[in-house]
Amino acid sequence: MRNSTLGKLRAYWLGCVVCMGGFLFGYDSGILGGVLTLSSFVKDFQYSKAHQTRVNSLAVGLQQAGAFLACLIIWPIADYLGRKKTLMLSSAIFCIGAIIETINTHSMAAFYVGRVVAGIGLGSASVVVPMFSSEMAPKELRGRIGSFFQLFYTFGIFTSYWVDYAVLKRLPATAQQWQIPIALQLVPAGLLGIGMFTLKESTRWLTKKGHHDEAWESLVWIRADESQATVDEMEEIRMGVEIEARETEGLRPAELLERSNITRLATAAAVFTAQQATGATAFAYFGPQYFKLLVNGSASKNLLLTAIFGAIKVAACLFFVLFLSDRIGRRKVLIAGAAFMAACQITTAAVVKAKPAGREGGEVTSSGIATVALIYMFVIAYNLSWGPLPWPYVSEIFPTRIREIGIATGVASQWLFNFVFSLTTPYMISNLGWGTFLLWGLFDAVIAVGSWAFLRETRGLSLEEISHGDFGVLVGGKAGDERVE
């Protein structure tokens, strides 16, 4: 019998350590929107209100551009160095960028450079974290542990919102007011790098490189067990790696164009593009600006509403991880989540168009309360579906042979559209107003239909079963649904 308690604890520990990358992603996503509203930041970097939209756009968007570039080059590095060393390197690069951001250079150009460097570290980690997690987690916990990334991401956002609110309320408008929130990014980045020393390297990566003794030690450690079940799992992993190596010796670009592989790559790109197109990430980056559009409140009130928004994200994602992650199919949740988000966003657009917010800093109207409630329901739906599920889903659908490239392709798509929407959102808020919510709602409706038509179920299948199955059978997800039900 397996030592299930110790094995689960080690699997959860691995998930917590690697998903500090998710916390870092979330903290960085949430912190800047509030920092950009601080008068101390505007004063130190000396830009006018006329340039505020451009600064908001570039300060967030350039980091996503750096992350996108990292996704294109990180997979051969992860294949050469392994998962642990690559995450350590990612942590170090991010820390360099964060230090550049924190120094009060009075230069937006220098701040932008820091954002790009930090983005390279962040983007690299975002590729390797789900790869490492999926390769090490037991299949019965893979959905839950894979969802840790989103849970830590939402907790990072939650933390950043309350840090922004605290420095606005408690600190004078000096450089320290904006430097402290930015500098605190170094804490999760450092914990990610140092935490790697407590983990074993990926069993599948070690097997692929021919380090079979180390691979066995890694599997025994993470399962806390040397029983026949672990022996059988090790043999299954070895067979899977050997079969893939025999079938296609030497990775060639043409291999990626094979029907099964191109279908997987397209699915990964589509899933992460859809995640960004829900509008939830734009809310995470520009929460204060969105709530100003809804209620036109004071800076303090907008930050408070944003902080509550972050708390709701954490509660919803925690509920998903604890009670839903491995109990219901991925496909059904993604369809229902997108449909509900579409209803919330389109209704918000209708309310804002019919009854716009009152004067700036005034009392919040009943229509304003209604729109805030709709956005809170929207973020609950997101964190029960499209927030956590794309990470484990995409990490599951690739064979070991192209897993690095596949996950990198999916996450690169995530960062590309993260960049596109973070760059355009300030202009959307400024120019479209209520139409911004309508646009997100229409995107969500398209995502719901597309998920119903094309996604396949993966819950309950081992990575080897998914790898060697006919992933080309996609319509209605029937190939996967029939096997798990």
Tab-separated table of N, CA, C and O in Angstrom, residues 350-431:
chain	number	residue	atom	x	y	z
A	350	ALA	N	-25.166	46.810	-20.170
A	350	ALA	CA	-26.507	47.393	-20.305
A	350	ALA	C	-26.812	48.362	-19.171
A	350	ALA	O	-27.370	49.456	-19.396
A	351	VAL	N	-26.436	48.001	-17.944
A	351	VAL	CA	-26.703	48.866	-16.790
A	351	VAL	C	-25.883	50.152	-16.863
A	351	VAL	O	-26.398	51.258	-16.628
A	352	VAL	N	-24.593	50.027	-17.194
A	352	VAL	CA	-23.729	51.208	-17.266
A	352	VAL	C	-24.189	52.147	-18.375
A	352	VAL	O	-24.151	53.379	-18.231
A	353	LYS	N	-24.639	51.590	-19.497
A	353	LYS	CA	-25.134	52.435	-20.589
A	353	LYS	C	-26.416	53.161	-20.181
A	353	LYS	O	-26.593	54.354	-20.449
A	354	ALA	N	-27.314	52.429	-19.516
A	354	ALA	CA	-28.594	53.038	-19.137
A	354	ALA	C	-28.449	54.039	-18.001
A	354	ALA	O	-29.092	55.105	-18.013
A	355	LYS	N	-27.587	53.720	-17.023
A	355	LYS	CA	-27.427	54.595	-15.853
A	355	LYS	C	-25.941	54.729	-15.521
A	355	LYS	O	-25.413	54.008	-14.663
A	356	PRO	N	-25.251	55.660	-16.183
A	356	PRO	CA	-23.824	55.858	-15.915
A	356	PRO	C	-23.587	56.300	-14.473
A	356	PRO	O	-24.503	56.768	-13.781
A	357	ALA	N	-22.329	56.145	-14.012
A	357	ALA	CA	-21.963	56.534	-12.647
A	357	ALA	C	-22.163	58.034	-12.448
A	357	ALA	O	-22.109	58.828	-13.397
A	358	GLY	N	-22.385	58.431	-11.193
A	358	GLY	CA	-22.596	59.839	-10.858
A	358	GLY	C	-21.300	60.631	-10.854
A	358	GLY	O	-20.283	60.208	-11.400
A	359	ARG	N	-21.326	61.780	-10.160
A	359	ARG	CA	-20.152	62.642	-10.136
A	359	ARG	C	-19.006	61.969	-9.390
A	359	ARG	O	-19.215	61.133	-8.514
A	360	GLU	N	-17.782	62.359	-9.743
A	360	GLU	CA	-16.596	61.745	-9.156
A	360	GLU	C	-16.544	61.956	-7.652
A	360	GLU	O	-16.732	63.084	-7.160
A	361	GLY	N	-16.311	60.879	-6.921
A	361	GLY	CA	-16.187	60.952	-5.471
A	361	GLY	C	-17.502	61.037	-4.741
A	361	GLY	O	-17.532	61.113	-3.506
A	362	GLY	N	-18.617	61.008	-5.473
A	362	GLY	CA	-19.923	61.106	-4.838
A	362	GLY	C	-20.398	59.778	-4.291
A	362	GLY	O	-19.671	58.781	-4.279
A	363	GLU	N	-21.653	59.762	-3.830
A	363	GLU	CA	-22.228	58.531	-3.301
A	363	GLU	C	-22.415	57.507	-4.420
A	363	GLU	O	-22.755	57.862	-5.552
A	364	VAL	N	-22.204	56.248	-4.080
A	364	VAL	CA	-22.393	55.177	-5.054
A	364	VAL	C	-23.888	54.953	-5.252
A	364	VAL	O	-24.639	54.778	-4.289
A	365	THR	N	-24.344	54.977	-6.509
A	365	THR	CA	-25.757	54.814	-6.819
A	365	THR	C	-26.150	53.339	-6.757
A	365	THR	O	-25.301	52.446	-6.724
A	366	SER	N	-27.472	53.088	-6.777
A	366	SER	CA	-27.953	51.702	-6.767
A	366	SER	C	-27.510	50.960	-8.019
A	366	SER	O	-27.201	49.760	-7.967
A	367	SER	N	-27.454	51.651	-9.155
A	367	SER	CA	-26.972	51.002	-10.380
A	367	SER	C	-25.481	50.680	-10.263
A	367	SER	O	-25.016	49.647	-10.754
A	368	GLY	N	-24.735	51.561	-9.591
A	368	GLY	CA	-23.319	51.292	-9.364
A	368	GLY	C	-23.123	50.065	-8.492
A	368	GLY	O	-22.249	49.225	-8.762
A	369	ILE	N	-23.937	49.931	-7.453
A	369	ILE	CA	-23.874	48.759	-6.586
A	369	ILE	C	-24.185	47.492	-7.385
A	369	ILE	O	-23.540	46.458	-7.230
A	370	ALA	N	-25.185	47.593	-8.270
A	370	ALA	CA	-25.575	46.440	-9.084
A	370	ALA	C	-24.432	46.000	-10.005
A	370	ALA	O	-24.150	44.799	-10.147
A	371	THR	N	-23.745	46.958	-10.626
A	371	THR	CA	-22.658	46.603	-11.543
A	371	THR	C	-21.466	46.011	-10.785
A	371	THR	O	-20.820	45.076	-11.262
A	372	VAL	N	-21.198	46.558	-9.593
A	372	VAL	CA	-20.120	45.989	-8.779
A	372	VAL	C	-20.445	44.545	-8.412
A	372	VAL	O	-19.592	43.653	-8.481
A	373	ALA	N	-21.695	44.290	-8.039
A	373	ALA	CA	-22.117	42.928	-7.702
A	373	ALA	C	-21.978	42.003	-8.905
A	373	ALA	O	-21.537	40.846	-8.770
A	374	LEU	N	-22.319	42.489	-10.091
A	374	LEU	CA	-22.191	41.682	-11.302
A	374	LEU	C	-20.727	41.337	-11.591
A	374	LEU	O	-20.409	40.205	-11.976
A	375	ILE	N	-19.845	42.310	-11.383
A	375	ILE	CA	-18.415	42.051	-11.606
A	375	ILE	C	-17.880	41.063	-10.575
A	375	ILE	O	-17.052	40.199	-10.888
A	376	TYR	N	-18.365	41.158	-9.341
A	376	TYR	CA	-17.951	40.184	-8.328
A	376	TYR	C	-18.442	38.780	-8.697
A	376	TYR	O	-17.722	37.783	-8.514
A	377	MET	N	-19.661	38.664	-9.227
A	377	MET	CA	-20.154	37.359	-9.676
A	377	MET	C	-19.351	36.858	-10.878
A	377	MET	O	-19.070	35.660	-11.005
A	378	PHE	N	-18.977	37.786	-11.749
A	378	PHE	CA	-18.144	37.448	-12.902
A	378	PHE	C	-16.824	36.828	-12.455
A	378	PHE	O	-16.388	35.798	-12.974
A	379	VAL	N	-16.179	37.448	-11.463
A	379	VAL	CA	-14.871	36.947	-11.045
A	379	VAL	C	-15.000	35.628	-10.281
A	379	VAL	O	-14.091	34.800	-10.308
A	380	ILE	N	-16.133	35.405	-9.622
A	380	ILE	CA	-16.372	34.100	-8.996
A	380	ILE	C	-16.440	33.021	-10.074
A	380	ILE	O	-15.798	31.964	-9.963
A	381	ALA	N	-17.206	33.282	-11.135
A	381	ALA	CA	-17.326	32.311	-12.226
A	381	ALA	C	-15.971	32.039	-12.871
A	381	ALA	O	-15.627	30.892	-13.187
A	382	TYR	N	-15.184	33.091	-13.058
A	382	TYR	CA	-13.859	32.934	-13.673
A	382	TYR	C	-12.970	32.039	-12.831
A	382	TYR	O	-12.268	31.160	-13.359
A	383	ASN	N	-13.001	32.238	-11.519
A	383	ASN	CA	-12.108	31.475	-10.649
A	383	ASN	C	-12.642	30.086	-10.315
A	383	ASN	O	-11.962	29.317	-9.622
A	384	LEU	N	-13.821	29.757	-10.813
A	384	LEU	CA	-14.317	28.386	-10.747
A	384	LEU	C	-14.149	27.670	-12.077
A	384	LEU	O	-14.520	26.504	-12.202
A	385	SER	N	-13.585	28.349	-13.065
A	385	SER	CA	-13.498	27.745	-14.393
A	385	SER	C	-12.240	28.181	-15.144
A	385	SER	O	-11.199	27.537	-15.039
A	386	TRP	N	-12.326	29.274	-15.879
A	386	TRP	CA	-11.253	29.661	-16.785
A	386	TRP	C	-10.021	30.197	-16.080
A	386	TRP	O	-8.954	30.297	-16.695
A	387	GLY	N	-10.129	30.519	-14.810
A	387	GLY	CA	-8.942	30.906	-14.065
A	387	GLY	C	-8.021	29.732	-13.806
A	387	GLY	O	-6.872	29.702	-14.272
A	388	PRO	N	-8.476	28.707	-13.065
A	388	PRO	CA	-7.578	27.601	-12.709
A	388	PRO	C	-7.405	26.517	-13.763
A	388	PRO	O	-6.328	25.921	-13.862
A	389	LEU	N	-8.418	26.218	-14.571
A	389	LEU	CA	-8.379	25.007	-15.389
A	389	LEU	C	-7.447	25.030	-16.599
A	389	LEU	O	-6.921	23.975	-16.976
A	390	PRO	N	-7.220	26.150	-17.275
A	390	PRO	CA	-6.314	26.089	-18.430
A	390	PRO	C	-4.919	25.573	-18.099
A	390	PRO	O	-4.304	24.883	-18.921
A	391	TRP	N	-4.415	25.856	-16.896
A	391	TRP	CA	-3.048	25.433	-16.562
A	391	TRP	C	-2.929	23.909	-16.504
A	391	TRP	O	-2.069	23.336	-17.198
A	392	PRO	N	-3.732	23.202	-15.716
A	392	PRO	CA	-3.604	21.741	-15.749
A	392	PRO	C	-4.053	21.143	-17.080
A	392	PRO	O	-3.489	20.143	-17.541
A	393	TYR	N	-5.067	21.739	-17.715
A	393	TYR	CA	-5.578	21.184	-18.962
A	393	TYR	C	-4.497	21.166	-20.039
A	393	TYR	O	-4.239	20.136	-20.680
A	394	VAL	N	-3.840	22.303	-20.238
A	394	VAL	CA	-2.819	22.381	-21.285
A	394	VAL	C	-1.613	21.519	-20.944
A	394	VAL	O	-1.025	20.891	-21.829
A	395	SER	N	-1.250	21.437	-19.672
A	395	SER	CA	-0.098	20.616	-19.293
A	395	SER	C	-0.376	19.129	-19.463
A	395	SER	O	0.555	18.318	-19.542
A	396	GLU	N	-1.659	18.743	-19.545
A	396	GLU	CA	-2.041	17.334	-19.652
A	396	GLU	C	-2.070	16.810	-21.086
A	396	GLU	O	-1.937	15.608	-21.316
A	397	ILE	N	-2.289	17.674	-22.071
A	397	ILE	CA	-2.679	17.189	-23.392
A	397	ILE	C	-1.510	16.808	-24.302
A	397	ILE	O	-1.737	16.293	-25.398
A	398	PHE	N	-0.258	17.058	-23.850
A	398	PHE	CA	0.880	16.796	-24.724
A	398	PHE	C	1.641	15.542	-24.324
A	398	PHE	O	1.815	15.268	-23.133
A	399	PRO	N	2.146	14.783	-25.305
A	399	PRO	CA	3.079	13.691	-24.993
A	399	PRO	C	4.401	14.281	-24.518
A	399	PRO	O	4.722	15.438	-24.810
A	400	THR	N	5.175	13.488	-23.797
A	400	THR	CA	6.453	13.966	-23.277
A	400	THR	C	7.321	14.523	-24.392
A	400	THR	O	8.048	15.505	-24.203
A	401	ARG	N	7.221	13.918	-25.567
A	401	ARG	CA	8.056	14.289	-26.709
A	401	ARG	C	7.977	15.782	-27.014
A	401	ARG	O	8.995	16.416	-27.305
A	402	ILE	N	6.800	16.367	-26.988
A	402	ILE	CA	6.661	17.783	-27.336
A	402	ILE	C	6.041	18.584	-26.199
A	402	ILE	O	5.523	19.672	-26.422
A	403	ARG	N	6.119	18.030	-24.968
A	403	ARG	CA	5.470	18.740	-23.858
A	403	ARG	C	6.068	20.129	-23.646
A	403	ARG	O	5.349	21.097	-23.432
A	404	GLU	N	7.414	20.232	-23.704
A	404	GLU	CA	8.032	21.538	-23.496
A	404	GLU	C	7.563	22.544	-24.547
A	404	GLU	O	7.183	23.663	-24.234
A	405	ILE	N	7.593	22.117	-25.825
A	405	ILE	CA	7.166	23.013	-26.896
A	405	ILE	C	5.682	23.313	-26.775
A	405	ILE	O	5.243	24.454	-26.970
A	406	GLY	N	4.893	22.291	-26.457
A	406	GLY	CA	3.445	22.471	-26.374
A	406	GLY	C	3.036	23.436	-25.288
A	406	GLY	O	2.237	24.356	-25.524
A	407	ILE	N	3.578	23.246	-24.089
A	407	ILE	CA	3.231	24.151	-22.997
A	407	ILE	C	3.754	25.545	-23.302
A	407	ILE	O	3.071	26.549	-23.047
A	408	ALA	N	4.961	25.635	-23.858
A	408	ALA	CA	5.505	26.940	-24.216
A	408	ALA	C	4.624	27.642	-25.241
A	408	ALA	O	4.404	28.847	-25.166
A	409	THR	N	4.088	26.871	-26.202
A	409	THR	CA	3.192	27.456	-27.203
A	409	THR	C	1.923	28.003	-26.555
A	409	THR	O	1.488	29.127	-26.840
A	410	GLY	N	1.333	27.198	-25.669
A	410	GLY	CA	0.120	27.645	-24.994
A	410	GLY	C	0.355	28.845	-24.127
A	410	GLY	O	-0.392	29.844	-24.179
A	411	VAL	N	1.426	28.806	-23.320
A	411	VAL	CA	1.689	29.918	-22.416
A	411	VAL	C	2.152	31.151	-23.185
A	411	VAL	O	1.866	32.289	-22.794
A	412	ALA	N	2.866	30.940	-24.308
A	412	ALA	CA	3.231	32.080	-25.156
A	412	ALA	C	1.983	32.778	-25.682
A	412	ALA	O	1.911	34.012	-25.746
A	413	SER	N	0.979	31.986	-26.054
A	413	SER	CA	-0.288	32.557	-26.489
A	413	SER	C	-0.934	33.347	-25.361
A	413	SER	O	-1.474	34.442	-25.566
A	414	GLN	N	-0.853	32.785	-24.147
A	414	GLN	CA	-1.391	33.483	-22.980
A	414	GLN	C	-0.713	34.838	-22.802
A	414	GLN	O	-1.368	35.860	-22.604
A	415	TRP	N	0.624	34.857	-22.891
A	415	TRP	CA	1.352	36.104	-22.694
A	415	TRP	C	1.158	37.064	-23.861
A	415	TRP	O	1.124	38.285	-23.666
A	416	LEU	N	1.056	36.533	-25.079
A	416	LEU	CA	0.837	37.403	-26.235
A	416	LEU	C	-0.464	38.176	-26.080
A	416	LEU	O	-0.493	39.412	-26.237
A	417	PHE	N	-1.546	37.466	-25.751
A	417	PHE	CA	-2.833	38.157	-25.626
A	417	PHE	C	-2.954	38.885	-24.282
A	417	PHE	O	-3.720	39.848	-24.169
A	418	ASN	N	-2.192	38.453	-23.296
A	418	ASN	CA	-2.060	39.229	-22.078
A	418	ASN	C	-1.476	40.601	-22.430
A	418	ASN	O	-1.968	41.653	-21.977
A	419	PHE	N	-0.432	40.589	-23.267
A	419	PHE	CA	0.188	41.831	-23.737
A	419	PHE	C	-0.796	42.666	-24.548
A	419	PHE	O	-0.940	43.871	-24.319
A	420	VAL	N	-1.490	42.020	-25.486
A	420	VAL	CA	-2.435	42.757	-26.344
A	420	VAL	C	-3.519	43.432	-25.521
A	420	VAL	O	-3.798	44.636	-25.683
A	421	PHE	N	-4.123	42.679	-24.591
A	421	PHE	CA	-5.232	43.245	-23.817
A	421	PHE	C	-4.764	44.220	-22.752
A	421	PHE	O	-5.458	45.201	-22.466
A	422	SER	N	-3.580	43.996	-22.165
A	422	SER	CA	-3.088	44.954	-21.174
A	422	SER	C	-2.690	46.259	-21.850
A	422	SER	O	-2.832	47.344	-21.268
A	423	LEU	N	-2.210	46.178	-23.092
A	423	LEU	CA	-1.827	47.376	-23.831
A	423	LEU	C	-3.054	48.173	-24.273
A	423	LEU	O	-3.040	49.411	-24.286
A	424	THR	N	-4.124	47.471	-24.627
A	424	THR	CA	-5.305	48.145	-25.177
A	424	THR	C	-6.367	48.494	-24.140
A	424	THR	O	-7.191	49.389	-24.388
A	425	THR	N	-6.369	47.817	-22.977
A	425	THR	CA	-7.429	48.047	-21.998
A	425	THR	C	-7.538	49.493	-21.531
A	425	THR	O	-8.655	50.024	-21.436
A	426	PRO	N	-6.415	50.193	-21.191
A	426	PRO	CA	-6.573	51.596	-20.792
A	426	PRO	C	-7.269	52.441	-21.855
A	426	PRO	O	-8.066	53.337	-21.532
A	427	TYR	N	-6.988	52.167	-23.124
A	427	TYR	CA	-7.645	52.906	-24.206
A	427	TYR	C	-9.104	52.486	-24.343
A	427	TYR	O	-9.970	53.322	-24.675
A	428	MET	N	-9.395	51.196	-24.110
A	428	MET	CA	-10.782	50.740	-24.152
A	428	MET	C	-11.602	51.437	-23.068
A	428	MET	O	-12.722	51.917	-23.323
A	429	ILE	N	-11.061	51.496	-21.852
A	429	ILE	CA	-11.780	52.145	-20.755
A	429	ILE	C	-12.011	53.617	-21.072
A	429	ILE	O	-13.096	54.162	-20.846
A	430	SER	N	-10.970	54.264	-21.624
A	430	SER	CA	-11.054	55.691	-21.911
A	430	SER	C	-12.003	56.008	-23.058
A	430	SER	O	-12.753	56.992	-23.005
A	431	ASN	N	-12.016	55.168	-24.089
A	431	ASN	CA	-12.758	55.492	-25.313
A	431	ASN	C	-14.090	54.760	-25.472
A	431	ASN	O	-15.032	55.309	-26.055
